[in-house]
Coordinates of C-alpha atoms and ligand atoms in Angstrom, one line a residue:
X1 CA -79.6 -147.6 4.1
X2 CA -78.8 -147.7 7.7
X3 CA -75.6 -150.5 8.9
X4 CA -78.0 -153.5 10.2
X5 CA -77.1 -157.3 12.4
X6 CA -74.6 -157.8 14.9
X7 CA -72.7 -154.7 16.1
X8 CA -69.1 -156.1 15.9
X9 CA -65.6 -154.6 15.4
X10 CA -63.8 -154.8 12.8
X11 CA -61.1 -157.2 12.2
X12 CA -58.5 -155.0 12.4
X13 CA -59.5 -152.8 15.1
X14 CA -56.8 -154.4 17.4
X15 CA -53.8 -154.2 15.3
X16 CA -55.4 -150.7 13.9
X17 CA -55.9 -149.6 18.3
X18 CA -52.4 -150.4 19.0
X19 CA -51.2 -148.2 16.1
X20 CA -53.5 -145.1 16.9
X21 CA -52.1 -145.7 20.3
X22 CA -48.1 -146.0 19.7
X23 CA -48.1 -142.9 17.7
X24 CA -49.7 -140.2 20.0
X25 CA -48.2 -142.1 23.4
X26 CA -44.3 -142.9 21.5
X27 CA -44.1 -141.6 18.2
X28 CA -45.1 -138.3 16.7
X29 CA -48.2 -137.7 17.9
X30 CA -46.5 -137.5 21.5
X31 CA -47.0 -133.9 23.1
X32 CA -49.1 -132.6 20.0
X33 CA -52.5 -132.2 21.8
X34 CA -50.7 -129.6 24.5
X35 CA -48.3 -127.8 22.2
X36 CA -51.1 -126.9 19.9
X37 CA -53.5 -125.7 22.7
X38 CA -50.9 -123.7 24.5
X39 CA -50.1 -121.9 21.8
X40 CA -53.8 -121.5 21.0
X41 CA -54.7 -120.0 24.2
X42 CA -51.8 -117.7 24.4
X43 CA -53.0 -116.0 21.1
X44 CA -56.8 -116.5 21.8
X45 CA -57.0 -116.0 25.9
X46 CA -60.4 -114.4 25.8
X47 CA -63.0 -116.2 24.1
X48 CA -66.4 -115.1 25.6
X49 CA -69.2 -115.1 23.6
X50 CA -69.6 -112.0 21.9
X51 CA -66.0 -110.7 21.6
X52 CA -64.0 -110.0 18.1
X53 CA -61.1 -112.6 20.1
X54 CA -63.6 -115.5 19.8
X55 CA -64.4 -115.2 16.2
X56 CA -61.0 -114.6 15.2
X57 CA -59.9 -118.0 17.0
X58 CA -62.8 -119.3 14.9
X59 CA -61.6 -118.1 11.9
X60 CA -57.8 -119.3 12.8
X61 CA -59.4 -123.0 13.2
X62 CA -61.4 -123.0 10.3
X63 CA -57.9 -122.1 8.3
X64 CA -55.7 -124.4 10.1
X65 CA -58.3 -127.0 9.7
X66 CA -58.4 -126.6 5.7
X67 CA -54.8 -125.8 4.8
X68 CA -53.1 -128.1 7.5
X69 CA -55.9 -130.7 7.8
X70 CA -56.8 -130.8 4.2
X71 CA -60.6 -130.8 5.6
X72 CA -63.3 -129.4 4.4
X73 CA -64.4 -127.1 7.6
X74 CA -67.6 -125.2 8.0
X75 CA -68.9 -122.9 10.3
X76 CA -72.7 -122.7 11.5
X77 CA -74.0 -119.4 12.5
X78 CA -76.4 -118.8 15.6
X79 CA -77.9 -115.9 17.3
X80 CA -77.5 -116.0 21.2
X81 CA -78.2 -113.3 23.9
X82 CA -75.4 -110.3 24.4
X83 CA -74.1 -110.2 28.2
X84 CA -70.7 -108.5 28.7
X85 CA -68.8 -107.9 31.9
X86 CA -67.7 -104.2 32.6
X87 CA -66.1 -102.6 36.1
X88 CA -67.5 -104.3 38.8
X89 CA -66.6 -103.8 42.3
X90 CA -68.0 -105.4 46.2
X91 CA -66.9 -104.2 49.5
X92 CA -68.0 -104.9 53.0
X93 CA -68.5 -101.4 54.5
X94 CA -69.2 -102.4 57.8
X95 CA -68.7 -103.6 60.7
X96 CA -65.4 -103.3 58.7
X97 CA -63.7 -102.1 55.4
X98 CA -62.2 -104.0 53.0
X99 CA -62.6 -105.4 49.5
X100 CA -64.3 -108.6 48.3
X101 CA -63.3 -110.7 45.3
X102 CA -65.9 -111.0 43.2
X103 CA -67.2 -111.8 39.8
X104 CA -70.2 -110.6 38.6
X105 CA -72.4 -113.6 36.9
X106 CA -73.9 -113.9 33.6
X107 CA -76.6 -112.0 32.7
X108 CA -76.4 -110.3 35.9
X109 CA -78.4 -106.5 35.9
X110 CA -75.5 -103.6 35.7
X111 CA -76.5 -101.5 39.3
X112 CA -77.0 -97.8 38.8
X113 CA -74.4 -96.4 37.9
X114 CA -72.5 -94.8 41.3
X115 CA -73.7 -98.5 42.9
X116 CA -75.8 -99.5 45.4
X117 CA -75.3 -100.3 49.3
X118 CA -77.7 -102.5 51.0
X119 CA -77.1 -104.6 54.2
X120 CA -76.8 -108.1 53.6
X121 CA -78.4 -111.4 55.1
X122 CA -76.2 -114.6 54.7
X123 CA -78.6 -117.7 54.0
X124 CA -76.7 -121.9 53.3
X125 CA -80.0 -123.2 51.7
X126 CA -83.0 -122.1 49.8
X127 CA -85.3 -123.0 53.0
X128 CA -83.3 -120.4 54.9
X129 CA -84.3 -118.1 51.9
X130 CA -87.5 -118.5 52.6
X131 CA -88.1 -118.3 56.2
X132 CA -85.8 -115.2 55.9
X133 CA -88.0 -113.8 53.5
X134 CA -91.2 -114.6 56.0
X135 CA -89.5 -112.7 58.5
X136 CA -89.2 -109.7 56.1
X137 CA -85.3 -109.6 56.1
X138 CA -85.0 -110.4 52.5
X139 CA -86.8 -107.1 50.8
X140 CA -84.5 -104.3 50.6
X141 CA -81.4 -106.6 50.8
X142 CA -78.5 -107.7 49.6
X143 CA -78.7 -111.8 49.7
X144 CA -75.4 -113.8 50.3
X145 CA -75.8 -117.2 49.8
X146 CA -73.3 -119.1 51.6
X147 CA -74.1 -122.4 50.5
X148 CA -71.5 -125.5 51.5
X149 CA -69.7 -127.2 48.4
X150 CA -72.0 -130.5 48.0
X151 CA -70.6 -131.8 44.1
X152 CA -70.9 -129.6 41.0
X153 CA -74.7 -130.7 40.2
X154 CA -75.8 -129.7 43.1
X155 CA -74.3 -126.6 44.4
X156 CA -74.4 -124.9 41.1
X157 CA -78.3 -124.3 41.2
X158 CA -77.5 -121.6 43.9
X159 CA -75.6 -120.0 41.2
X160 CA -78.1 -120.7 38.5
X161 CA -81.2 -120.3 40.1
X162 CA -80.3 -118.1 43.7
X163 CA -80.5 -114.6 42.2
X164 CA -83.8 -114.8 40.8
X165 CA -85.4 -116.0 44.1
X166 CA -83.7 -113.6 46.0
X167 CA -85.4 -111.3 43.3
X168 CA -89.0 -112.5 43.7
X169 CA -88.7 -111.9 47.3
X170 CA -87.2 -108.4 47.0
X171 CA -83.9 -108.4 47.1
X172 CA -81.8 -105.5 45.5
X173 CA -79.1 -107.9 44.8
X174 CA -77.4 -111.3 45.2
X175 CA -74.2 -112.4 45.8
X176 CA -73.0 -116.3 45.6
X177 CA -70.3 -118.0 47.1
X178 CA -68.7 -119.5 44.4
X179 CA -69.3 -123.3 42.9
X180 CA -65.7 -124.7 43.9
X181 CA -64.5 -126.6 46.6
X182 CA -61.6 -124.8 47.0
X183 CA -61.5 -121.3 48.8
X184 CA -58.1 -119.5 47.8
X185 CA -59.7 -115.8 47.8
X186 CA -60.5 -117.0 43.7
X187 CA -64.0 -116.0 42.4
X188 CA -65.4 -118.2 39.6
X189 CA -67.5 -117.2 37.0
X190 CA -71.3 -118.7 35.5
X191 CA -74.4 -117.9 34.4
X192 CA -77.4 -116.8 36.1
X193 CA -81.0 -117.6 34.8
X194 CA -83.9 -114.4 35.8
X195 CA -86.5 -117.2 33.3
X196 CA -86.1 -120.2 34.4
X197 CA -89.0 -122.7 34.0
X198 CA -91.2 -120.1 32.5
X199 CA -91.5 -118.6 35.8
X200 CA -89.9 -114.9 34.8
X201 CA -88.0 -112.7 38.1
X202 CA -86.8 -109.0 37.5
X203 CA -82.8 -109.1 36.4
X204 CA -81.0 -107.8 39.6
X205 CA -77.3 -107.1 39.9
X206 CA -75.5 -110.8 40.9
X207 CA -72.4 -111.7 41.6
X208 CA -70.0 -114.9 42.4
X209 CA -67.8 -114.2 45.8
X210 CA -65.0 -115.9 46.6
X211 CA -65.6 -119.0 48.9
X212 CA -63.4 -117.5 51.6
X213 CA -65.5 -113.4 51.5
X214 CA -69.2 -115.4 51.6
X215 CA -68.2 -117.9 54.8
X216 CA -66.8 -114.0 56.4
X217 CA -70.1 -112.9 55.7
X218 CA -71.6 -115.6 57.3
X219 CA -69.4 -115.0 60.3
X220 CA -70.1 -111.2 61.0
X221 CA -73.7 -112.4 60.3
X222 CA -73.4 -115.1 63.5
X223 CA -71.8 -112.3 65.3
X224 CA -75.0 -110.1 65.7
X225 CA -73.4 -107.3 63.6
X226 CA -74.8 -107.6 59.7
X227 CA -72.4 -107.0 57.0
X228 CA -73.5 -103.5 55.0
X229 CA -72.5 -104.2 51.2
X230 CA -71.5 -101.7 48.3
X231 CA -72.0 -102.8 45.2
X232 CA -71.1 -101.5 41.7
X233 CA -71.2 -104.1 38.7
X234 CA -71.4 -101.7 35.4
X235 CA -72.2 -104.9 32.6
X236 CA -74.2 -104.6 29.9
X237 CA -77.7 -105.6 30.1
X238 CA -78.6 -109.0 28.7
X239 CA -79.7 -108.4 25.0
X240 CA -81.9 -111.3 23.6
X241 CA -80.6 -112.5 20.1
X242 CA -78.2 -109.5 19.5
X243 CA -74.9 -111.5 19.3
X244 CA -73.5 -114.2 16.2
X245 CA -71.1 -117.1 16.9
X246 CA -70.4 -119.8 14.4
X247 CA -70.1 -123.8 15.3
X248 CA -67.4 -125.5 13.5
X249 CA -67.6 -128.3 11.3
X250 CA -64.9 -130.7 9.8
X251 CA -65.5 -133.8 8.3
X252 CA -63.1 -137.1 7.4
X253 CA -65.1 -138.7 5.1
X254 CA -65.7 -142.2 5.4
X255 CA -64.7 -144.7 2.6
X256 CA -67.6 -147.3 2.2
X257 CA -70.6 -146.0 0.3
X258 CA -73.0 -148.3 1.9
X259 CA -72.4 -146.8 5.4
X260 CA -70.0 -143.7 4.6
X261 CA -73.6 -141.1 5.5
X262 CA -73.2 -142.7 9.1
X263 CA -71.6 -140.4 11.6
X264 CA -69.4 -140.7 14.8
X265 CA -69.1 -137.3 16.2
X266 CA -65.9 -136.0 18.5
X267 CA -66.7 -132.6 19.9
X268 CA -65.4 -130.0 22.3
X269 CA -66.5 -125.9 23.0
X270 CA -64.1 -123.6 21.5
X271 CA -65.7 -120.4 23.5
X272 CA -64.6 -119.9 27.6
X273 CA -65.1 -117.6 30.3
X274 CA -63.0 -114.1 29.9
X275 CA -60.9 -115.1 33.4
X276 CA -57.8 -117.5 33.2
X277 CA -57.4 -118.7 29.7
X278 CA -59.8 -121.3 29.3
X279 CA -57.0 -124.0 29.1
X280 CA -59.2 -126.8 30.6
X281 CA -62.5 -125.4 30.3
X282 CA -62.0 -126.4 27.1
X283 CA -59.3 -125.7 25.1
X284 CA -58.2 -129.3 26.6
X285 CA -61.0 -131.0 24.8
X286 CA -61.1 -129.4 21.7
X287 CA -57.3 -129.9 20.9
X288 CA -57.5 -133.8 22.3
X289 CA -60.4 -134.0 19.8
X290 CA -58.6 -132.6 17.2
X291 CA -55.6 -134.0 17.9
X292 CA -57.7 -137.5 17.6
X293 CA -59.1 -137.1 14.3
X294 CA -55.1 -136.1 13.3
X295 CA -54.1 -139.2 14.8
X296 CA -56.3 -141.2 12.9
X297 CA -55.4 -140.2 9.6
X298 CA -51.5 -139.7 10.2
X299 CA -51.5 -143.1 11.8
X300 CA -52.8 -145.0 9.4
X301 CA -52.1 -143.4 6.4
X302 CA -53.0 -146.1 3.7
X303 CA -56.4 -146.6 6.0
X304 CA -59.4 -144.7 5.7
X305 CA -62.5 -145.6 8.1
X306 CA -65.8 -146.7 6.6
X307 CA -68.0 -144.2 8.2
X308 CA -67.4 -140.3 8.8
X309 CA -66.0 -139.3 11.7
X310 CA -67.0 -135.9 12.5
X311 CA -65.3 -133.0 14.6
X312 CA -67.9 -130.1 16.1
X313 CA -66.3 -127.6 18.0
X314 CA -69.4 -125.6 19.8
X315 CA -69.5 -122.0 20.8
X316 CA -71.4 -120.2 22.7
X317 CA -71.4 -123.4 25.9
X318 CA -70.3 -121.1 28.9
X319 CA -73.2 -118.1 28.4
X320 CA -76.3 -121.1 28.1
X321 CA -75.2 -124.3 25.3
X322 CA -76.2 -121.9 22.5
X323 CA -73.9 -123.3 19.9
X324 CA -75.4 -127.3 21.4
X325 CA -78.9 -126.2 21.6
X326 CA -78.9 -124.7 18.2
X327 CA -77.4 -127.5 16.1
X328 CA -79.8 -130.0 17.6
X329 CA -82.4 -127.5 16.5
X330 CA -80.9 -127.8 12.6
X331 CA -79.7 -130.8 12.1
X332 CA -82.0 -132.9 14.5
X333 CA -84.2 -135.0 12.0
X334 CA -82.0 -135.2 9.5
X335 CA -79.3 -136.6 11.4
X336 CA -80.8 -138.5 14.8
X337 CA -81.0 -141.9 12.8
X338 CA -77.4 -141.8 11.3
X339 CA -75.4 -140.4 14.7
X340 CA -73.6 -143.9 15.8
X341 CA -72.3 -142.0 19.1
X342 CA -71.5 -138.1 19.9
X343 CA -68.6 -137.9 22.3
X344 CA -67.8 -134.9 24.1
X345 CA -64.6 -133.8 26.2
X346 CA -65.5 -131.2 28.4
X347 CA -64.8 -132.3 32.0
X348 CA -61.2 -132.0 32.0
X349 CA -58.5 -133.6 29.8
X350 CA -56.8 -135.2 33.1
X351 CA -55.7 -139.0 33.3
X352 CA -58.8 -140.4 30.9
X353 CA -60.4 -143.2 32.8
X354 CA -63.0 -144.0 30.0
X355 CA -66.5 -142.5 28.8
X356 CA -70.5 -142.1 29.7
X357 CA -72.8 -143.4 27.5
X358 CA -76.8 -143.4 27.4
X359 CA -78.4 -145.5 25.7
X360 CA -79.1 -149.3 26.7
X361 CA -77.4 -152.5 28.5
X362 CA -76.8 -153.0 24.7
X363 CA -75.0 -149.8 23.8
X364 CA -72.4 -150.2 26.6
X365 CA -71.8 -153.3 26.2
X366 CA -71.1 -152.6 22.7
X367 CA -69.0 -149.6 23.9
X368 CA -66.9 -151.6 26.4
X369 CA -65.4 -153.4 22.9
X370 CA -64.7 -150.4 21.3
X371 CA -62.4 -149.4 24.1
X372 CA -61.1 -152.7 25.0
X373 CA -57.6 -152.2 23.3
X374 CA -56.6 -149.6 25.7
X375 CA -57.0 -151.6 28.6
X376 CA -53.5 -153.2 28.5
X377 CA -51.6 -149.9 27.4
X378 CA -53.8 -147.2 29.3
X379 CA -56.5 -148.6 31.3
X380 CA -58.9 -146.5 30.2
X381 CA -61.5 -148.6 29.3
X382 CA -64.9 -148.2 31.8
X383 CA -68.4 -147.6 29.7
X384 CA -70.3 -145.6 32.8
X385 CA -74.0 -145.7 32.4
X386 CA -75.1 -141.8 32.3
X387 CA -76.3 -138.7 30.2
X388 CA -73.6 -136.3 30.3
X389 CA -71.9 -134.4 27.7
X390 CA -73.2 -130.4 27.5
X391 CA -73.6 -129.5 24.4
X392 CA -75.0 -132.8 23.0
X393 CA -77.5 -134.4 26.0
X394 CA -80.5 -133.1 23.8
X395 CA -79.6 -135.9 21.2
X396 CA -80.1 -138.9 23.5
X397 CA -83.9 -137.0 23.1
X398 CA -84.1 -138.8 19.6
X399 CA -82.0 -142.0 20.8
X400 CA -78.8 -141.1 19.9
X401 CA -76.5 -142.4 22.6
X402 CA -74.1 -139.6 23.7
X403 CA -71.0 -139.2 26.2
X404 CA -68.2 -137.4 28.2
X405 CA -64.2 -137.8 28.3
X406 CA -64.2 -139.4 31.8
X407 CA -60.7 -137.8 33.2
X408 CA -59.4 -136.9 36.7
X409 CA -55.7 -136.5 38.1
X410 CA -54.1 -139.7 39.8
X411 CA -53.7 -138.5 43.4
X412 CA -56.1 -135.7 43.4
X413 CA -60.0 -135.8 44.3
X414 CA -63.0 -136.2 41.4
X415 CA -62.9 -132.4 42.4
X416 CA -60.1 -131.0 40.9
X417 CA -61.5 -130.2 38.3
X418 CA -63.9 -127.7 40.0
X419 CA -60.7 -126.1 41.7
X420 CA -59.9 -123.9 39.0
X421 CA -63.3 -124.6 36.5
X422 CA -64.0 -120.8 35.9
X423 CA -62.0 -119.0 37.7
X424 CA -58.1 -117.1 37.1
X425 CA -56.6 -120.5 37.4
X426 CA -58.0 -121.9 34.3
X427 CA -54.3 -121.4 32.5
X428 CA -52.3 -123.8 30.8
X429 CA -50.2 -124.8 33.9
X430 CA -53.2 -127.3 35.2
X431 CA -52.4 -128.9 31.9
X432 CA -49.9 -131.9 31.6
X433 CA -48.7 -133.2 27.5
X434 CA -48.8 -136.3 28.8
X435 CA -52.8 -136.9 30.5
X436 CA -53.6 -134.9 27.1
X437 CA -51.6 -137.8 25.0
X438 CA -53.9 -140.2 26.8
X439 CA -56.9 -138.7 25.9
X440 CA -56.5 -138.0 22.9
X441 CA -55.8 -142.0 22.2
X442 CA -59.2 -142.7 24.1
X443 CA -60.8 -140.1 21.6
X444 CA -59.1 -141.4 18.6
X445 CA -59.9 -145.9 19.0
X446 CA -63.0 -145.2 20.1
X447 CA -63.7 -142.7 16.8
X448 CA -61.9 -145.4 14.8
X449 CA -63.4 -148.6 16.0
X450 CA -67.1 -147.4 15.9
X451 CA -66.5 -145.4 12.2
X452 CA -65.3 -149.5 11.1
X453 CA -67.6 -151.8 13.0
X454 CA -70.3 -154.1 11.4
X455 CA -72.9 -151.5 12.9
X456 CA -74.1 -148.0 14.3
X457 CA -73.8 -148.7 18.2
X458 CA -76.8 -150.4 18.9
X459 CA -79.4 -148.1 20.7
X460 CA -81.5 -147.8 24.3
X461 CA -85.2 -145.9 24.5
X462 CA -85.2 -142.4 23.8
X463 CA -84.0 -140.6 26.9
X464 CA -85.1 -137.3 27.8
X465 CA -82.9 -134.3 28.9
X466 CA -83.1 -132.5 32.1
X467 CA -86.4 -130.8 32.1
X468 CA -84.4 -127.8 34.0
X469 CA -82.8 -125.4 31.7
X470 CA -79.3 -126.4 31.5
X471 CA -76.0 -124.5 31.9
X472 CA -72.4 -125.0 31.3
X473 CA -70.5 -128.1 32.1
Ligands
ZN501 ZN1 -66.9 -126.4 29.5

């Protein structure tokens, strides 16, 4: 039987809070969360997708989680589509010579194999697609989309969506300036979708630029003189279903057998882009989510929470949300009426400014009590109304309500993040021990409060996900 009446906290959630707290800020939690994930990513640096270095960090978690967690860990299996990188090369060959940095994008189509040149037209917007394409200057091209930064949302379409309309009009191949605000001459990787919305284009070769090559484009473009491309990207062609990865699951069981079925869920992707080391994108978040469940239990040792709380690390996020996707698939009606709240970290594990919920005016207030004890020590506490979290929006389908780690650096723009999301410069220098402290104590009262209140967060209509195919974080 489901938890019913008034959702309130328990009455030891503040003395319990400030505990949780004191040990991962002061005591021996202190620096856990970024010791353990650099070392993690320095041993595991590649984890697409696919590759023999992602399941063998699996396979490290799983162990570490049994024989140093004392959990009882499982993996999930899932079949997802096979897309590997391979040489890839892009150079402007006139009105000048030189090399562009490049990255060619998911499921991007190899070119043949000795490349392809093509001359190029620069367009900043999809209307400018089109009215380049009535003009006949997009058949027979290569298509350089030079679009300005406008916010991740937003500018990523070009990235997920660009190629295949270049496609339908003809074009031999696309290249993308790449979704970051920053241009340092740094390509950043992401998927591209050739089936969109049931509305199928032809795979063509695709490519990220960096910011800095697509606005030179742009420029020889303005000066009368097009830019001739060469092109070789040498991938492997996107095979449907041919690939296995495994979700993890760990449980700490709750205590109180009239409620102990009920679930609050901490998750985090364990898979990453095969550039930089996937430090933030989101080794970050799995480790603070780990590092929260630890804190829990090592905190309050004679304590054990009423309901479960439950760690999920996804793979498969960066090449589509397989891993996401395909446990909502599973475990959707069995679970949707015991899931209290799913929270996600994978926007950065900066300075934690609080969480996103869906749900109703109900479920956040609700939420605002779970995180009022870190108000005086953190000031982490804000409940912001919105579906977010990538591998877990499909749940707020069935009414579950869902969030993100809200995080970003004190001094630096909501951006930052996007700086280095994908690129080389994911390493485990953007980290800091201590933001990663914070988080991981925003991870670990909220977990705690909600696994020992009166109720399951109380709940808001069902909300749909984005009827768009969705893509990585
Ligand atoms: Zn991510």
């Amino acid at each position: 039987m489901a938890s019913s009446g008034q959702f309130q906290l328990s009455k030891d959630a503040a003395s319990h809070s400030k505990r949780v707290i004191d040990y991962v800020i002061r005591g021996p939690g202190r620096g856990k969360a970024f010791e353990r994930m650099s070392d993690f990513v320095d041993c595991f640096s590649s984890r697409m997708a696919g590759t023999r270095e992602l399941e063998c960090a699996i396979d490290w978690a799983v162990a570490e989680l049994r024989t140093s967690d004392f959990l009882d860990a499982q993996t999930e299996e899932f079949r997802m589509p096979r897309w590997s990188r391979g040489l890839e090369e892009a150079s402007i060959v006139s009105p000048v010579r030189r090399k562009l940095s490049m990255l060619s994008l998911g499921y991007s189509a190899p070119t043949l194999p000795g490349g392809i040149e093509a001359d190029c037209i620069v367009v900043h917007s999809f209307n400018e697609l089109d009215s380049a394409a009535a003009q006949g200057l997009v058949r027979g091209r290569i298509v350089v989309f030079n679009q300005p930064w406008a916010g991740y949302d937003s500018t990523r379409q070009f990235r997920n969506h660009g190629p295949s309309l270049a496609s339908k009009f003809g074009a031999v191949a696309a290249l993308v300036r790449s979704v970051t605000p920053l241009a340092v001459d740094s390509p950043h990787a992401g998927v591209t979708l050739f089936d969109a919305a049931g509305a199928t284009a032809s795979p063509i070769p695709a490519a990220c630029l960096a910011p800095d090559d697509a606005e030179a484009l742009a420029r020889w473009q303005r000066r009368q003189q097009t830019p001739r491309i060469r092109l070789s990207i040498q991938c492997s062609p996107t095979e449907l279903d041919s690939i296995r990865s495994r979700n993890i699951v760990a449980d700490l069981p709750g205590c109180d057998p009239a409620v102990a079925h009920e679930l609050v869920v901490l998750c985090a992707h364990i898979d990453c882009w095969d550039v930089g080391q996937g430090a933030m994108d989101d080794a970050g978040g799995v480790f603070v989510a780990w590092e929260a469940l630890r804190t829990i239990r090592q905190a309050l040792q004679e304590h054990r929470t009423r309901r479960t709380i439950r760690l999920i690390l996804f793979s498969g996020e960066e090449l589509g949300l397989w891993g996401g996707r395909l446990y909502f698939e599973a475990h959707s009606s069995e679970l949707a009426g015991r899931l209290s709240y799913m929270l996600e970290t994978d926007g950065g594990t900066f300075d934690p400014r609080g969480v996103t919920c869906s749900g109703s005016a109900a479920t956040t207030a609700a939420l605002r009590t779970v995180l009022q004890p870190l108000e005086s020590s953190l000031g982490a506490c804000n409940v912001f109304e919105k579906l977010d979290g990538p591998d877990i929006t499909e749940w707020a389908s069935v009414g579950v309500p869902v969030g993100n780690l809200v995080t970003q650096r004190t001094g630096e723009s909501a951006d930052f993040y996007f700086q280095f999301h994908h690129s080389r410069g994911d390493t485990v220098s953007v980290q800091d021990p201590f933001e990663m402290d914070r988080c991981t104590a925003v991870m670990a009262v909220v977990a705690l409060n909600l696994a020992d209140a009166s109720t399951m967060l109380p709940r808001g209509p069902e909300q749909a996900a984005d009827k768009e195919p969705r893509l990585e974080a």
